[in-house]
mmCIF file of N, CA and C in Angstrom:
data_model
loop_
_atom_site.group_PDB
_atom_site.id
_atom_site.type_symbol
_atom_site.label_atom_id
_atom_site.label_comp_id
_atom_site.label_asym_id
_atom_site.label_seq_id
_atom_site.Cartn_x
_atom_site.Cartn_y
_atom_site.Cartn_z
ATOM 1 N N UNK A 528 11.001 70.884 -63.097
ATOM 2 C CA UNK A 528 9.305 70.920 -62.727
ATOM 3 C C UNK A 528 8.273 71.441 -63.056
ATOM 4 N N UNK A 529 8.604 71.709 -64.031
ATOM 5 C CA UNK A 529 7.435 73.138 -65.253
ATOM 6 C C UNK A 529 6.284 71.087 -65.402
ATOM 7 N N UNK A 530 7.251 69.989 -66.079
ATOM 8 C CA UNK A 530 6.498 68.883 -66.410
ATOM 9 C C UNK A 530 5.557 68.463 -64.930
ATOM 10 N N UNK A 531 6.208 68.116 -64.110
ATOM 11 C CA UNK A 531 5.628 68.715 -62.969
ATOM 12 C C UNK A 531 4.588 69.276 -62.856
ATOM 13 N N UNK A 532 4.426 70.383 -62.499
ATOM 14 C CA UNK A 532 3.052 70.804 -61.906
ATOM 15 C C UNK A 532 2.526 70.693 -64.049
ATOM 16 N N UNK A 533 3.169 70.539 -64.698
ATOM 17 C CA UNK A 533 1.809 70.897 -65.862
ATOM 18 C C UNK A 533 0.458 69.067 -64.744
ATOM 19 N N UNK A 534 1.409 67.804 -65.443
ATOM 20 C CA UNK A 534 1.226 67.454 -65.059
ATOM 21 C C UNK A 534 0.711 67.030 -63.496
ATOM 22 N N UNK A 535 0.395 68.063 -62.734
ATOM 23 C CA UNK A 535 -0.347 68.563 -61.122
ATOM 24 C C UNK A 535 -1.611 68.493 -61.521
ATOM 25 N N UNK A 536 -1.525 69.786 -62.748
ATOM 26 C CA UNK A 536 -2.451 70.554 -63.005
ATOM 27 C C UNK A 536 -3.759 69.338 -64.511
ATOM 28 N N UNK A 537 -3.430 68.300 -65.057
ATOM 29 C CA UNK A 537 -3.715 67.440 -65.155
ATOM 30 C C UNK A 537 -4.526 66.521 -64.657
ATOM 31 N N UNK A 538 -3.586 66.035 -63.104
ATOM 32 C CA UNK A 538 -4.548 65.332 -62.255
ATOM 33 C C UNK A 538 -5.902 65.794 -61.653
ATOM 34 N N UNK A 539 -4.635 67.205 -61.666
ATOM 35 C CA UNK A 539 -6.782 68.381 -60.940
ATOM 36 C C UNK A 539 -8.127 68.796 -61.978
ATOM 37 N N UNK A 540 -7.225 67.854 -63.373
ATOM 38 C CA UNK A 540 -8.799 68.713 -64.089
ATOM 39 C C UNK A 540 -8.847 67.520 -64.227
ATOM 40 N N UNK A 541 -8.479 66.251 -64.883
ATOM 41 C CA UNK A 541 -9.302 65.246 -64.826
ATOM 42 C C UNK A 541 -9.225 64.342 -64.014
ATOM 43 N N UNK A 542 -8.418 64.139 -62.714
ATOM 44 C CA UNK A 542 -8.432 63.140 -61.922
ATOM 45 C C UNK A 542 -9.205 63.943 -60.569
ATOM 46 N N UNK A 543 -8.926 62.644 -58.971
ATOM 47 C CA UNK A 543 -10.126 63.263 -57.901
ATOM 48 C C UNK A 543 -8.616 63.113 -57.103
ATOM 49 N N UNK A 544 -9.413 64.593 -57.233
ATOM 50 C CA UNK A 544 -7.646 65.499 -55.718
ATOM 51 C C UNK A 544 -8.485 65.514 -53.846
ATOM 52 N N UNK A 545 -8.415 65.241 -53.693
ATOM 53 C CA UNK A 545 -8.656 66.053 -52.607
ATOM 54 C C UNK A 545 -7.701 67.298 -51.682
ATOM 55 N N UNK A 546 -8.492 68.076 -51.044
ATOM 56 C CA UNK A 546 -7.896 69.652 -51.114
ATOM 57 C C UNK A 546 -7.345 69.852 -49.609
ATOM 58 N N UNK A 547 -6.824 70.755 -49.263
ATOM 59 C CA UNK A 547 -6.251 71.070 -48.114
ATOM 60 C C UNK A 547 -5.831 69.771 -46.817
ATOM 61 N N UNK A 548 -5.128 70.851 -45.903
ATOM 62 C CA UNK A 548 -4.237 69.215 -44.845
ATOM 63 C C UNK A 548 -5.298 67.658 -44.358
ATOM 64 N N UNK A 549 -5.950 68.120 -44.084
ATOM 65 C CA UNK A 549 -7.602 67.956 -43.719
ATOM 66 C C UNK A 549 -8.318 66.983 -43.755
ATOM 67 N N UNK A 550 -9.229 67.293 -45.361
ATOM 68 C CA UNK A 550 -8.528 66.230 -45.959
ATOM 69 C C UNK A 550 -7.977 65.051 -46.876
ATOM 70 N N UNK A 551 -6.714 66.020 -47.023
ATOM 71 C CA UNK A 551 -5.703 64.141 -47.525
ATOM 72 C C UNK A 551 -5.106 63.843 -45.866
ATOM 73 N N UNK A 552 -5.199 63.725 -44.985
ATOM 74 C CA UNK A 552 -4.729 63.238 -44.024
ATOM 75 C C UNK A 552 -5.646 62.232 -43.548
ATOM 76 N N UNK A 553 -7.242 62.341 -43.687
ATOM 77 C CA UNK A 553 -8.075 61.650 -43.704
ATOM 78 C C UNK A 553 -8.274 60.751 -45.013
ATOM 79 N N UNK A 554 -7.887 61.109 -46.264
ATOM 80 C CA UNK A 554 -8.143 60.123 -47.711
ATOM 81 C C UNK A 554 -6.247 59.305 -47.587
ATOM 82 N N UNK A 555 -5.807 59.302 -46.429
ATOM 83 C CA UNK A 555 -4.231 58.480 -46.260
ATOM 84 C C UNK A 555 -5.366 57.420 -45.284
ATOM 85 N N UNK A 556 -5.447 57.942 -43.968
ATOM 86 C CA UNK A 556 -6.057 57.031 -42.321
ATOM 87 C C UNK A 556 -6.815 55.970 -43.485
ATOM 88 N N UNK A 557 -8.147 56.111 -44.782
ATOM 89 C CA UNK A 557 -8.801 55.835 -45.647
ATOM 90 C C UNK A 557 -7.738 54.607 -46.641
ATOM 91 N N UNK A 558 -6.366 55.165 -46.749
ATOM 92 C CA UNK A 558 -5.771 54.567 -47.436
ATOM 93 C C UNK A 558 -6.117 54.898 -49.273
ATOM 94 N N UNK A 559 -6.184 55.449 -49.422
ATOM 95 C CA UNK A 559 -7.193 56.545 -50.932
ATOM 96 C C UNK A 559 -6.564 56.842 -51.756
ATOM 97 N N UNK A 560 -5.290 57.813 -51.191
ATOM 98 C CA UNK A 560 -4.980 58.832 -51.788
ATOM 99 C C UNK A 560 -3.272 57.631 -51.919
ATOM 100 N N UNK A 561 -2.875 58.314 -53.407
ATOM 101 C CA UNK A 561 -1.680 57.767 -53.606
ATOM 102 C C UNK A 561 -0.988 58.586 -53.914
ATOM 103 N N UNK A 562 -0.373 59.888 -53.616
ATOM 104 C CA UNK A 562 0.538 60.844 -53.852
ATOM 105 C C UNK A 562 0.213 62.592 -52.992
ATOM 106 N N UNK A 563 0.597 63.075 -51.898
ATOM 107 C CA UNK A 563 0.765 63.395 -51.284
ATOM 108 C C UNK A 563 1.527 64.947 -51.402
ATOM 109 N N UNK A 564 0.551 65.985 -52.123
ATOM 110 C CA UNK A 564 1.387 67.673 -53.468
ATOM 111 C C UNK A 564 1.759 68.335 -51.219
ATOM 112 N N UNK A 565 2.740 68.605 -50.895
ATOM 113 C CA UNK A 565 2.343 69.875 -49.431
ATOM 114 C C UNK A 565 3.342 70.598 -50.308
ATOM 115 N N UNK A 566 2.863 71.892 -50.083
ATOM 116 C CA UNK A 566 3.166 73.349 -50.655
ATOM 117 C C UNK A 566 4.567 73.928 -49.443
ATOM 118 N N UNK A 567 5.274 74.827 -50.260
ATOM 119 C CA UNK A 567 6.667 74.616 -49.131
ATOM 120 C C UNK A 567 6.263 75.352 -47.427
ATOM 121 N N UNK A 568 4.031 75.961 -47.022
ATOM 122 C CA UNK A 568 3.938 77.079 -46.333
ATOM 123 C C UNK A 568 3.230 76.261 -45.720
ATOM 124 N N UNK A 569 2.723 75.145 -45.669
ATOM 125 C CA UNK A 569 1.995 74.776 -44.865
ATOM 126 C C UNK A 569 2.469 73.888 -44.012
ATOM 127 N N UNK A 570 1.351 75.008 -43.085
ATOM 128 C CA UNK A 570 1.293 74.478 -41.465
ATOM 129 C C UNK A 570 2.081 73.008 -40.692
ATOM 130 N N UNK A 571 1.156 72.306 -41.447
ATOM 131 C CA UNK A 571 1.016 70.988 -40.242
ATOM 132 C C UNK A 571 1.984 69.765 -41.693
ATOM 133 N N UNK A 572 2.303 70.265 -41.731
ATOM 134 C CA UNK A 572 3.600 69.867 -43.417
ATOM 135 C C UNK A 572 4.326 68.765 -42.380
ATOM 136 N N UNK A 573 4.596 68.792 -41.533
ATOM 137 C CA UNK A 573 5.402 67.596 -41.010
ATOM 138 C C UNK A 573 4.409 66.953 -40.536
ATOM 139 N N UNK A 574 3.581 66.559 -40.047
ATOM 140 C CA UNK A 574 2.340 65.269 -39.347
ATOM 141 C C UNK A 574 2.576 65.187 -41.250
ATOM 142 N N UNK A 575 1.480 65.344 -41.691
ATOM 143 C CA UNK A 575 1.219 65.548 -43.455
ATOM 144 C C UNK A 575 2.984 64.048 -44.248
ATOM 145 N N UNK A 576 3.411 64.280 -43.444
ATOM 146 C CA UNK A 576 5.205 63.710 -44.226
ATOM 147 C C UNK A 576 5.412 62.626 -42.880
ATOM 148 N N UNK A 577 4.613 62.409 -42.027
ATOM 149 C CA UNK A 577 5.727 61.669 -41.164
ATOM 150 C C UNK A 577 4.099 60.384 -42.101
ATOM 151 N N UNK A 578 2.814 60.691 -41.529
ATOM 152 C CA UNK A 578 1.193 59.911 -41.327
ATOM 153 C C UNK A 578 1.147 59.170 -42.905
ATOM 154 N N UNK A 579 2.401 60.649 -44.491
ATOM 155 C CA UNK A 579 2.039 59.281 -45.656
ATOM 156 C C UNK A 579 3.657 58.664 -45.670
ATOM 157 N N UNK A 580 4.466 58.825 -45.020
ATOM 158 C CA UNK A 580 5.717 57.985 -45.292
ATOM 159 C C UNK A 580 5.400 56.670 -44.476
ATOM 160 N N UNK A 581 4.489 56.928 -43.295
ATOM 161 C CA UNK A 581 4.314 55.476 -42.054
ATOM 162 C C UNK A 581 3.725 54.514 -43.134
ATOM 163 N N UNK A 582 2.771 55.245 -44.371
ATOM 164 C CA UNK A 582 2.233 54.275 -45.080
ATOM 165 C C UNK A 582 2.301 54.112 -47.038
ATOM 166 N N UNK A 583 3.757 54.335 -46.479
ATOM 167 C CA UNK A 583 4.524 53.910 -47.744
ATOM 168 C C UNK A 583 3.795 54.924 -49.136
ATOM 169 N N UNK A 584 3.214 55.739 -49.039
ATOM 170 C CA UNK A 584 2.623 56.953 -49.827
ATOM 171 C C UNK A 584 3.798 58.221 -50.087
ATOM 172 N N UNK A 585 3.555 59.069 -51.078
ATOM 173 C CA UNK A 585 5.114 58.975 -52.026
ATOM 174 C C UNK A 585 4.374 60.765 -51.396
ATOM 175 N N UNK A 586 5.640 61.644 -51.942
ATOM 176 C CA UNK A 586 5.112 62.880 -50.666
ATOM 177 C C UNK A 586 6.453 63.532 -51.970
ATOM 178 N N UNK A 587 5.240 64.649 -52.782
ATOM 179 C CA UNK A 587 6.070 65.791 -53.172
ATOM 180 C C UNK A 587 6.222 66.864 -52.854
ATOM 181 N N UNK A 588 6.822 67.063 -52.095
ATOM 182 C CA UNK A 588 7.310 68.840 -52.019
ATOM 183 C C UNK A 588 6.811 70.007 -52.330
ATOM 184 N N UNK A 589 6.177 71.202 -52.470
ATOM 185 C CA UNK A 589 5.881 71.138 -53.927
ATOM 186 C C UNK A 589 6.775 72.959 -53.426
ATOM 187 N N UNK A 590 8.128 73.681 -54.333
ATOM 188 C CA UNK A 590 8.136 74.216 -54.308
ATOM 189 C C UNK A 590 7.926 75.700 -53.663
ATOM 190 N N UNK A 591 7.109 75.931 -54.515
ATOM 191 C CA UNK A 591 5.935 77.449 -53.638
ATOM 192 C C UNK A 591 4.976 77.493 -52.553
ATOM 193 N N UNK A 592 4.922 78.504 -52.723
ATOM 194 C CA UNK A 592 3.211 78.891 -51.229
ATOM 195 C C UNK A 592 2.969 78.364 -51.627
ATOM 196 N N UNK A 593 1.283 78.645 -51.076
ATOM 197 C CA UNK A 593 0.513 78.095 -50.796
ATOM 198 C C UNK A 593 -0.065 78.719 -51.659
ATOM 199 N N UNK A 594 0.078 79.729 -52.205
ATOM 200 C CA UNK A 594 -1.087 80.277 -52.777
ATOM 201 C C UNK A 594 -0.336 79.801 -54.253
ATOM 202 N N UNK A 595 0.931 79.852 -54.920
ATOM 203 C CA UNK A 595 0.875 79.122 -55.496
ATOM 204 C C UNK A 595 0.292 78.106 -56.769
ATOM 205 N N UNK A 596 0.361 76.958 -55.099
ATOM 206 C CA UNK A 596 -0.011 75.606 -55.282
ATOM 207 C C UNK A 596 -1.879 75.897 -55.516
ATOM 208 N N UNK A 597 -2.720 76.763 -55.330
ATOM 209 C CA UNK A 597 -3.729 77.144 -55.590
ATOM 210 C C UNK A 597 -4.010 77.671 -56.588
ATOM 211 N N UNK A 598 -3.289 77.972 -57.576
ATOM 212 C CA UNK A 598 -2.716 78.886 -58.919
ATOM 213 C C UNK A 598 -2.600 78.128 -59.539
ATOM 214 N N UNK A 599 -1.667 76.648 -59.508
ATOM 215 C CA UNK A 599 -2.128 75.601 -60.449
ATOM 216 C C UNK A 599 -3.412 74.853 -60.458
ATOM 217 N N UNK A 600 -3.371 74.679 -59.193
ATOM 218 C CA UNK A 600 -5.493 73.502 -59.127
ATOM 219 C C UNK A 600 -6.322 74.776 -59.802
ATOM 220 N N UNK A 601 -5.989 75.344 -60.253
ATOM 221 C CA UNK A 601 -7.467 77.070 -60.049
ATOM 222 C C UNK A 601 -7.606 77.152 -59.261
ATOM 223 N N UNK A 602 -7.851 77.314 -57.860
ATOM 224 C CA UNK A 602 -8.464 77.726 -57.021
ATOM 225 C C UNK A 602 -8.106 78.911 -56.679
ATOM 226 N N UNK A 603 -9.165 79.842 -55.726
ATOM 227 C CA UNK A 603 -9.099 81.233 -55.466
ATOM 228 C C UNK A 603 -8.924 81.057 -54.278
ATOM 229 N N UNK A 604 -8.652 80.151 -53.363
ATOM 230 C CA UNK A 604 -8.075 80.112 -51.680
ATOM 231 C C UNK A 604 -6.474 79.579 -51.620
ATOM 232 N N UNK A 605 -5.793 79.027 -50.345
ATOM 233 C CA UNK A 605 -4.948 78.986 -50.120
ATOM 234 C C UNK A 605 -5.439 77.335 -50.554
ATOM 235 N N UNK A 606 -3.951 76.847 -50.631
ATOM 236 C CA UNK A 606 -4.379 74.549 -51.277
ATOM 237 C C UNK A 606 -3.160 74.793 -50.723
ATOM 238 N N UNK A 607 -2.674 74.250 -49.528
ATOM 239 C CA UNK A 607 -1.320 74.230 -48.285
ATOM 240 C C UNK A 607 -1.046 72.314 -49.468
ATOM 241 N N UNK A 608 -2.148 71.907 -49.098
ATOM 242 C CA UNK A 608 -1.067 70.214 -49.544
ATOM 243 C C UNK A 608 -2.110 69.791 -49.838
ATOM 244 N N UNK A 609 -1.586 68.699 -51.000
ATOM 245 C CA UNK A 609 -3.436 67.691 -51.816
ATOM 246 C C UNK A 609 -2.346 66.533 -51.737
ATOM 247 N N UNK A 610 -4.190 65.947 -51.591
ATOM 248 C CA UNK A 610 -3.839 64.347 -52.301
ATOM 249 C C UNK A 610 -4.256 63.932 -53.210
ATOM 250 N N UNK A 611 -3.633 63.258 -54.641
ATOM 251 C CA UNK A 611 -4.124 62.910 -55.751
ATOM 252 C C UNK A 611 -5.238 61.188 -55.172
ATOM 253 N N UNK A 612 -6.068 60.590 -55.040
ATOM 254 C CA UNK A 612 -6.997 59.531 -55.154
ATOM 255 C C UNK A 612 -6.793 58.753 -56.804
ATOM 256 N N UNK A 613 -7.321 59.475 -57.321
ATOM 257 C CA UNK A 613 -7.020 58.943 -58.744
ATOM 258 C C UNK A 613 -5.901 60.593 -59.954
ATOM 259 N N UNK A 614 -4.654 59.759 -61.244
ATOM 260 C CA UNK A 614 -4.595 60.933 -60.770
ATOM 261 C C UNK A 614 -5.176 61.430 -62.302
ATOM 262 N N UNK A 615 -6.138 60.400 -62.762
ATOM 263 C CA UNK A 615 -7.168 60.819 -64.643
ATOM 264 C C UNK A 615 -6.032 60.408 -65.514
ATOM 265 N N UNK A 616 -6.223 61.195 -66.445
ATOM 266 C CA UNK A 616 -5.060 61.506 -67.747
ATOM 267 C C UNK A 616 -3.427 61.786 -67.563
ATOM 268 N N UNK A 617 -4.012 61.774 -66.052
ATOM 269 C CA UNK A 617 -2.398 63.178 -65.891
ATOM 270 C C UNK A 617 -1.056 61.697 -65.163
ATOM 271 N N UNK A 618 0.156 61.842 -65.747
ATOM 272 C CA UNK A 618 1.303 60.672 -65.133
ATOM 273 C C UNK A 618 2.574 61.136 -64.330
ATOM 274 N N UNK A 619 1.720 61.935 -63.530
ATOM 275 C CA UNK A 619 2.202 62.503 -62.685
ATOM 276 C C UNK A 619 2.773 61.450 -61.457
ATOM 277 N N UNK A 620 1.898 60.268 -60.690
ATOM 278 C CA UNK A 620 3.007 59.214 -60.940
ATOM 279 C C UNK A 620 3.886 58.180 -61.233
ATOM 280 N N UNK A 621 3.889 58.164 -62.413
ATOM 281 C CA UNK A 621 5.412 57.967 -63.056
ATOM 282 C C UNK A 621 6.163 59.057 -62.575
ATOM 283 N N UNK A 622 6.589 60.515 -63.147
ATOM 284 C CA UNK A 622 7.319 60.976 -62.734
ATOM 285 C C UNK A 622 6.876 61.108 -61.902
ATOM 286 N N UNK A 623 7.154 60.696 -60.074
ATOM 287 C CA UNK A 623 7.768 60.860 -59.468
ATOM 288 C C UNK A 623 7.964 59.919 -58.611
ATOM 289 N N UNK A 624 8.199 58.613 -59.502
ATOM 290 C CA UNK A 624 8.296 56.758 -58.901
ATOM 291 C C UNK A 624 9.754 57.431 -58.644
#
């Protein structure tokens, strides 16, 4: 799991991600999101997972809370979900296949 977290950190630092449930849903609607990451405490996780599965987008259920996911993203606010648009230098997409 720590490998996935490290890859997620690299994706946030070097790639393009959208933060939050609303932005992730918008990214899914535009078909720009390649991976959805949902925290264990995300209030609308069911809707995100359903939308992602409809579009055949991989979903990673982050084992921690929104605060834990925020720490990985180096944000000072809760991050309940995020969508990876471009992984940058990260290998997270291949790790989660």
